[in-house]
mmCIF file of C-alpha atoms in Angstrom:
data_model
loop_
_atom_site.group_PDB
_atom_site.id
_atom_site.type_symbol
_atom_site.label_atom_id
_atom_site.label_comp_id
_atom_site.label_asym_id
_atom_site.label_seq_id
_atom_site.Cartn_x
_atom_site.Cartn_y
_atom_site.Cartn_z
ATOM 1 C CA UNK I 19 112.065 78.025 127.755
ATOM 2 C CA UNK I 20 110.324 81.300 127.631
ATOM 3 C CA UNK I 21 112.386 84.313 127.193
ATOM 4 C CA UNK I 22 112.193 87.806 129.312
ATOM 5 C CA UNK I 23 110.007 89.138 126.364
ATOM 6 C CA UNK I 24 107.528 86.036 126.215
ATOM 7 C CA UNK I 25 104.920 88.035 128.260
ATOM 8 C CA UNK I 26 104.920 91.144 126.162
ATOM 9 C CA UNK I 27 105.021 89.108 122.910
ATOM 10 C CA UNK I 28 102.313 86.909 124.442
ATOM 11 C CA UNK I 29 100.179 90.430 125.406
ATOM 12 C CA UNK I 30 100.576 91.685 121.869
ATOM 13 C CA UNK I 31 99.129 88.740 120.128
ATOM 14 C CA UNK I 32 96.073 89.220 122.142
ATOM 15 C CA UNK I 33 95.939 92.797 121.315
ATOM 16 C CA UNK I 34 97.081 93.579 124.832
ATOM 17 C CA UNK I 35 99.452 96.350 126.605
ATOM 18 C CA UNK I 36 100.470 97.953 129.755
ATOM 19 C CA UNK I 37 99.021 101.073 130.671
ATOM 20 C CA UNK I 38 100.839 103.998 132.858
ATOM 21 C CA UNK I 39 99.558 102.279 135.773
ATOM 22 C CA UNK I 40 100.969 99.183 135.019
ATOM 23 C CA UNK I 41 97.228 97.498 133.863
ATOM 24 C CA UNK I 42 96.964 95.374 131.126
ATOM 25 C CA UNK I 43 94.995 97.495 128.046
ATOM 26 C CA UNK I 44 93.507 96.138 125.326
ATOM 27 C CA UNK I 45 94.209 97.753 121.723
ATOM 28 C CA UNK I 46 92.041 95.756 120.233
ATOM 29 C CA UNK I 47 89.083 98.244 120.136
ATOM 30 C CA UNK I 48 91.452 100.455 118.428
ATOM 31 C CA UNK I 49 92.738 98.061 115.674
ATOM 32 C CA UNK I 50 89.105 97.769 115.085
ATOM 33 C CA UNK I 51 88.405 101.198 114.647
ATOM 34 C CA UNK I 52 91.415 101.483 112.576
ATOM 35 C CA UNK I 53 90.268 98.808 110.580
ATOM 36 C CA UNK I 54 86.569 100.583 110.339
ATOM 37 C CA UNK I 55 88.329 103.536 108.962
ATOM 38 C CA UNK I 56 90.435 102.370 106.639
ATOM 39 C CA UNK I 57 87.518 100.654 105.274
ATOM 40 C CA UNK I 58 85.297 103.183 105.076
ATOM 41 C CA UNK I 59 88.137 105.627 102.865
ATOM 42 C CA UNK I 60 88.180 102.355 100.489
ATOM 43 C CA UNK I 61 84.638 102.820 100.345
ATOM 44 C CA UNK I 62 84.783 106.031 99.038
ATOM 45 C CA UNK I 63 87.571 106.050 96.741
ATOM 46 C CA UNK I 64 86.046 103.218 95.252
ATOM 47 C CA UNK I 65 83.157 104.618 94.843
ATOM 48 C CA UNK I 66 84.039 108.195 93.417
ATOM 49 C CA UNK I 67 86.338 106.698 91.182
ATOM 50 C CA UNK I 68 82.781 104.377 89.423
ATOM 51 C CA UNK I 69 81.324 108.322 89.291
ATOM 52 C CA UNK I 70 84.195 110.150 88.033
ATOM 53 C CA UNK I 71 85.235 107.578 85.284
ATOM 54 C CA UNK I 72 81.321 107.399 84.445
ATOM 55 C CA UNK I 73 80.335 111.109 85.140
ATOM 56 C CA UNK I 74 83.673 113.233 84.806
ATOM 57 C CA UNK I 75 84.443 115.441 88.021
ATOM 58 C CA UNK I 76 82.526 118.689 87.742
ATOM 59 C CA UNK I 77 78.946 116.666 87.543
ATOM 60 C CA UNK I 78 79.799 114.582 90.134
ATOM 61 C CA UNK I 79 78.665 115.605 93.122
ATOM 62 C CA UNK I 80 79.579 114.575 97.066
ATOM 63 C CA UNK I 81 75.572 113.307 97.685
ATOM 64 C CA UNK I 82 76.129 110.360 95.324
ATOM 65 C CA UNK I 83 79.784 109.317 96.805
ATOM 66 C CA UNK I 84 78.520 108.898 99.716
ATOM 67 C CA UNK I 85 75.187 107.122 98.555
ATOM 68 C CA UNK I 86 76.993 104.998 96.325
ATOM 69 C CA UNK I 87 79.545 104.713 99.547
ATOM 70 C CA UNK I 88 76.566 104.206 101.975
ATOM 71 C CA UNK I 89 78.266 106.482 104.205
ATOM 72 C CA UNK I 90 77.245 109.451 105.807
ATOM 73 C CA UNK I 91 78.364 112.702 104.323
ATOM 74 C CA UNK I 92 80.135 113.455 107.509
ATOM 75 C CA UNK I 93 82.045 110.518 107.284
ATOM 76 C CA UNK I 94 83.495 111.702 104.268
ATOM 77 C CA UNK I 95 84.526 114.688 105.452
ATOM 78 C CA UNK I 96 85.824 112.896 108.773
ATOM 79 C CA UNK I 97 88.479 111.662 105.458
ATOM 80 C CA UNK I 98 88.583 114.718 103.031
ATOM 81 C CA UNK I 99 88.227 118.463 103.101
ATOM 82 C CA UNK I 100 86.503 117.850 99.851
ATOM 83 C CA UNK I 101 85.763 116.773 96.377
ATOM 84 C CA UNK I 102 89.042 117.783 95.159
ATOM 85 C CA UNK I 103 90.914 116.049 98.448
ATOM 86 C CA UNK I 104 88.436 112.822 96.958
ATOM 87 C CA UNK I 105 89.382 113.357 93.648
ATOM 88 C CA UNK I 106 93.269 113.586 94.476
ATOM 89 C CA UNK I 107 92.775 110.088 96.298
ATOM 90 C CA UNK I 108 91.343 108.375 93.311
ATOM 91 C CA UNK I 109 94.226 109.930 90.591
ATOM 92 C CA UNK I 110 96.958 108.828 93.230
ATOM 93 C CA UNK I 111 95.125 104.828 93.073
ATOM 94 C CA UNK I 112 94.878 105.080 89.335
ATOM 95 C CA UNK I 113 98.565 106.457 89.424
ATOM 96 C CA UNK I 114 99.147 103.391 91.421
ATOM 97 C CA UNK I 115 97.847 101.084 88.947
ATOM 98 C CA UNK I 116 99.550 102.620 85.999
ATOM 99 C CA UNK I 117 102.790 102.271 87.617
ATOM 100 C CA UNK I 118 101.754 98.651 88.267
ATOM 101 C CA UNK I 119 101.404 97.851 84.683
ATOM 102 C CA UNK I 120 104.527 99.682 84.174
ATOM 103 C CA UNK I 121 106.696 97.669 86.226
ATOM 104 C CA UNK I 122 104.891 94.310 84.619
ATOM 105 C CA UNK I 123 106.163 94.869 81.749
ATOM 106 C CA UNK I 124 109.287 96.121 82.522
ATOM 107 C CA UNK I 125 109.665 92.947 84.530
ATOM 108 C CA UNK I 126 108.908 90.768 81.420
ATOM 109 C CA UNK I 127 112.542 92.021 79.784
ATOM 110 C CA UNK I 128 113.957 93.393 82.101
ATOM 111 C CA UNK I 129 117.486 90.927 81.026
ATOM 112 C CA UNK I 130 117.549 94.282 78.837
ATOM 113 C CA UNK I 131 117.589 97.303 80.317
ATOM 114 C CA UNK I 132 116.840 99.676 77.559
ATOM 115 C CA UNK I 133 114.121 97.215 75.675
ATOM 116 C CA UNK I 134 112.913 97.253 79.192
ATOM 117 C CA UNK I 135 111.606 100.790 79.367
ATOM 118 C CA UNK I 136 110.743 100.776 76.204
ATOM 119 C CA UNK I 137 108.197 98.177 77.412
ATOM 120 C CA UNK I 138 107.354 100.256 80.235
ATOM 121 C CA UNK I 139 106.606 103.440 78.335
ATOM 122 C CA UNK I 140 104.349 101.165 75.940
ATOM 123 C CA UNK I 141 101.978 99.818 78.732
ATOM 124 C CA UNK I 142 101.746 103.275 80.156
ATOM 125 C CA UNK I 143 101.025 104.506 76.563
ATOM 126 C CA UNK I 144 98.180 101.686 76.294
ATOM 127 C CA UNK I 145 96.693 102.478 79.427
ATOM 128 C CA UNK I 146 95.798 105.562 77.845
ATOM 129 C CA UNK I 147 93.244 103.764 75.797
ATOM 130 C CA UNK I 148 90.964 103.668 78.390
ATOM 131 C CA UNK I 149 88.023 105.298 78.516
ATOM 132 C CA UNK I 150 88.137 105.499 82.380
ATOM 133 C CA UNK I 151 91.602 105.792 82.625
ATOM 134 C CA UNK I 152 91.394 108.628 79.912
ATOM 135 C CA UNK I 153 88.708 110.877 81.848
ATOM 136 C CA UNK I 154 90.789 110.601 85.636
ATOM 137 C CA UNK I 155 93.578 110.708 84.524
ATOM 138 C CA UNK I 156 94.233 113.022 80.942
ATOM 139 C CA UNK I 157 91.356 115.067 80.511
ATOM 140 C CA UNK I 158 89.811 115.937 84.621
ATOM 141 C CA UNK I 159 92.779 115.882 86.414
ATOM 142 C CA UNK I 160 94.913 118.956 84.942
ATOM 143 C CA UNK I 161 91.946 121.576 85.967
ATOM 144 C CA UNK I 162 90.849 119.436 89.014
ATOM 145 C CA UNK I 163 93.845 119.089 90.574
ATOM 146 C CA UNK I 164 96.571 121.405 88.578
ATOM 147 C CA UNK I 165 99.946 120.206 87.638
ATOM 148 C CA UNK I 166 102.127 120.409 90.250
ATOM 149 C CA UNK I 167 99.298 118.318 92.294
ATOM 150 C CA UNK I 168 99.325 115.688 89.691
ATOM 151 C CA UNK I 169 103.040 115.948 89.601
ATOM 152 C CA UNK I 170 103.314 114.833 93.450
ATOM 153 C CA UNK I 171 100.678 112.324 93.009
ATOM 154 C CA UNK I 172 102.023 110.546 89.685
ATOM 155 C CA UNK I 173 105.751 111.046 91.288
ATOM 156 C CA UNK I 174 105.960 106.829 91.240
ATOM 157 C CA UNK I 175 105.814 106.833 87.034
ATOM 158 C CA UNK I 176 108.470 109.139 86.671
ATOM 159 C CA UNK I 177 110.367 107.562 89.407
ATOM 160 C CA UNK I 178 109.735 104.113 87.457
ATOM 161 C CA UNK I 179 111.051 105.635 84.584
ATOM 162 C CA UNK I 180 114.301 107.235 86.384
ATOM 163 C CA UNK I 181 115.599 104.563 87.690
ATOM 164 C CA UNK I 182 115.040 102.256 84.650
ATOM 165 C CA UNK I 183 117.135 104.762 82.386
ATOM 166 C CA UNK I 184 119.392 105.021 85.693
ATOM 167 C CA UNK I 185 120.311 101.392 85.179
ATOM 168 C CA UNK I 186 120.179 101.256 82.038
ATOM 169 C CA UNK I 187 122.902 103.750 81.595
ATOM 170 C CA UNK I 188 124.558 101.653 84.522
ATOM 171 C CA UNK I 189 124.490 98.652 82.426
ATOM 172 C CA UNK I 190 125.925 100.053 79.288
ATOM 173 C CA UNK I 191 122.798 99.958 77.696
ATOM 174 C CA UNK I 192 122.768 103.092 76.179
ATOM 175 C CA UNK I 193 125.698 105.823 76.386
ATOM 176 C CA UNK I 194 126.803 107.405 79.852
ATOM 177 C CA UNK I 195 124.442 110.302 80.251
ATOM 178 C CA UNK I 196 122.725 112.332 83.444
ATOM 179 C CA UNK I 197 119.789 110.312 83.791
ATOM 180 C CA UNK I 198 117.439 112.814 85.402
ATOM 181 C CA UNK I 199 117.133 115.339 81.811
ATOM 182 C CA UNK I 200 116.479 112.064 80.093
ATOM 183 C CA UNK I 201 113.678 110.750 82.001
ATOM 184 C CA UNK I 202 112.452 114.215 82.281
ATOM 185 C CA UNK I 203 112.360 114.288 78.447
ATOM 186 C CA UNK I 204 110.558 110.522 78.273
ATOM 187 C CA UNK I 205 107.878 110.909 81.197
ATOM 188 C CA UNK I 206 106.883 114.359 79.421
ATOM 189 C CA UNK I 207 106.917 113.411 76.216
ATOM 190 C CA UNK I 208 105.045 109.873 76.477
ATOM 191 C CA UNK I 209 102.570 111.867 79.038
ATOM 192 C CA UNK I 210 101.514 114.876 75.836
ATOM 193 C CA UNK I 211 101.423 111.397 74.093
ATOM 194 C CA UNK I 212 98.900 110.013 76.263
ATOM 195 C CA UNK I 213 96.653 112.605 75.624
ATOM 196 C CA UNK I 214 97.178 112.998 72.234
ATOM 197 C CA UNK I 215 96.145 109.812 71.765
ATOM 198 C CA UNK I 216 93.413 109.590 73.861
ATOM 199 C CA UNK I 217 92.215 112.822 72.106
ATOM 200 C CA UNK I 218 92.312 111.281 67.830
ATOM 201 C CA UNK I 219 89.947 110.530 66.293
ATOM 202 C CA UNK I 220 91.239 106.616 65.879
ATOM 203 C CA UNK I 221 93.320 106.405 69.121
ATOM 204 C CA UNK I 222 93.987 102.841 68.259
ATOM 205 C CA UNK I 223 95.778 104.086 64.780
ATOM 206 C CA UNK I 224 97.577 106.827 67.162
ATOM 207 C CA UNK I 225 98.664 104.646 69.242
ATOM 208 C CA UNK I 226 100.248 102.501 66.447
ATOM 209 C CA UNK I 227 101.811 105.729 65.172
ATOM 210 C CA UNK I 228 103.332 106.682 68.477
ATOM 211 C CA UNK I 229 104.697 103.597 69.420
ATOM 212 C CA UNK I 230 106.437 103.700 65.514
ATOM 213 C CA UNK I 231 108.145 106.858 66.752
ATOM 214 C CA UNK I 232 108.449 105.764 70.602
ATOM 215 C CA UNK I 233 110.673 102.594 69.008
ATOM 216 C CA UNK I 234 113.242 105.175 66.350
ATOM 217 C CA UNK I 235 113.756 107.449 69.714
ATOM 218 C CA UNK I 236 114.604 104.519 71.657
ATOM 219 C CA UNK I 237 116.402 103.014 68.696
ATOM 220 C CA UNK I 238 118.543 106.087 68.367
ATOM 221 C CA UNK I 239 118.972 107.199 71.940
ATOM 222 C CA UNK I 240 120.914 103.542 72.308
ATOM 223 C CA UNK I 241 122.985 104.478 69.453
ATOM 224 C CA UNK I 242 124.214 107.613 70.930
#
């Protein structure tokens, strides 16, 4: 038997609600347009984040988003004030995707804590070998956005890393400790690693070199 909330459910399926007057309203048209939009800010992220990684951010310009976008360049501001408001949008996706790979491989050992972010701070420190990862990410966003921007934006990494040395300390993992100053210490340090190696002259060599010294913090940190 229907229930006292089988009409309402039944109107909501259908995109359907009551109005002030008591008249059934469709919300479909707006789902659609919400749908439209959405779509259209994918579209341009997408987009500017081909001509950044390709161009770097001061010779890409707004005309090309929105032809590579095919959308008008009052749609785009309809979504952003801006290039920079654009550029923030694609470091926060890329930030997204870093912390993706970060909590893979954390994932993969995560049985032990420690060896866990460990494995974490090495896929975020391999990331860094990317070209277009490299030129969003290390080298345009500091004087793009600035680094209190790019502090809020990457804010998921560090979190990552916080509460992976949180529970490792919880675990016994490594010695009882204030786990913010540590992951403060890790996030900055493996981030002026990042760009150090993305900088050498053999990255893949600097990247073997930091990892070397990555492990012997690690190593000792467990120690005490």
């Amino acid at each position: 038997m229907a229930g006292p909330n089988a009409g309402g459910s039944a109107r909501r399926a259908t995109g359907q609600a009551r109005g002030v007057d008591g008249d059934t309203v469709s919300t479909a048209p707006r789902q659609r347009q919400r749908e439209r939009s959405d779509a259209t800010v994918d579209d341009l992220v997408t987009a500017a984040r081909t001509l950044f990684a390709a161009d770097g951010y001061g010779a890409t310009s707004l005309d090309a988003v929105c032809e590579r976008a095919g959308v008008t360049k009052g749609a785009l501001y309809h979504h952003f004030a801006g290039k920079r408001e654009l550029f923030g949008a694609v470091y926060a996706r890329e930030q997204e995707g870093l912390a993706a790979a970060i909590s893979a491989a954390y994932l993969k050992v995560a049985d032990d804590p420690w060896e866990a972010v460990f494995a974490g701070s090495r896929a975020y420190l391999e990331a860094s070998l990317d070209p277009e990862v490299q030129r969003i990410t290390l080298f345009d966003a500091p004087g793009a956005l600035g680094w209190e921007t790019m502090r809020t934006l990457g804010v998921d990494c560090r979190e990552l890393t916080l509460r992976g040395v949180a529970r490792a300390i919880r675990k016994g993992a490594i010695p009882d400790r204030p786990a913010d100053p540590l992951t403060s210490m890790l996030y900055g340090g493996l981030s002026e690693s990042a760009m150090a190696v993305a900088r050498a002259d053999d990255p893949q060599a600097a990247l073997a070199e930091t990892l070397d010294g990555l492990r012997r913090l690690f190593d000792a940190i467990a120690r005490g």
